[in-house]
Amino acid sequence: DGGITQSPKYLFRKEGQNVTLSCEQNLNHDAMYWYRQDPGQGLRLIYYSQIVNDFQKGDIAEGYSVSREKKESFPLTVTSAQKNPTAFYLCASRVTDTQYFGPGTRLTVL
Amino acid sequence: GQQLNQSPQSMFIQEGEDVSMNCTSSSIFNTWLWYKQDPGEGPVLLIALYKAGELTSNGRLTAQFGITRKDSFLNISASIPSDVGIYFCAGQTSGGSNYKLTFGKGTLLTVNP
């Protein structure tokens, strides 16, 4: 069954703690993306990676970090430097000009 | 980052009615994508448009890539309750190593049975 998986679905963390969100795809796509979604706003790009071992900052990269050691995996770390981390996080992968999204992780920082 | 102008923001319709929503941009895009998102889920791709003037259907959904490459619309015919959700347009610029989507803020569709 091909697709994009994100885990966990819901994540709670205390303020000041770093947290890593998982994103895995078995679609053999080279490019992967992380977005943040807040109520009433469109999706905003955090980081993207066009190929293994390479990634670029998106529009709102401050307070986040990523790695791309394997084609299938693109984990996102939300660091304590992110001022307002509570949000819905979406991972996507791309083939040619089309992006496909995972089911999302809702992060709540208490 | 740039935002697309998506309208309307929300729609309340009766089951069986047709629906139309659109997106406009000041920039040219090479691709237009339409997604539907249910609460707490990731967006699901509905229709992808790759050429100016292209008109594509997917069941009761029809979308068009504007001739100017700065706009697109999505129509839903004979709406049903499961059409409820948020519909997003997204325009993509491409070329070189830059493939980034710009999203509209979404249209919230409510269908009354």
Short mmCIF file of C-alpha atoms in Angstrom, two decimals, chain A residues 1 3 7 11 15 26 38 52-53 64 69 73-74 84 97:
data_model
loop_
_atom_site.label_atom_id
_atom_site.label_comp_id
_atom_site.label_asym_id
_atom_site.label_seq_id
_atom_site.Cartn_x
_atom_site.Cartn_y
_atom_site.Cartn_z
CA ASP A 1 0.00 0.00 0.00
CA GLY A 3 1.49 6.45 0.53
CA SER A 7 3.26 9.77 13.17
CA LEU A 11 1.49 14.98 19.99
CA GLU A 15 7.07 24.22 26.50
CA ASN A 26 7.09 4.63 -0.03
CA ASP A 38 -3.03 27.37 11.34
CA VAL A 52 18.56 13.00 -0.36
CA ASN A 53 21.12 14.87 1.77
CA TYR A 64 12.60 24.22 12.95
CA GLU A 69 19.37 10.93 5.22
CA SER A 73 12.18 9.78 5.39
CA PHE A 74 12.05 13.52 6.13
CA ASN A 84 4.35 29.42 18.66
CA ASP A 97 4.48 18.87 -10.72
#
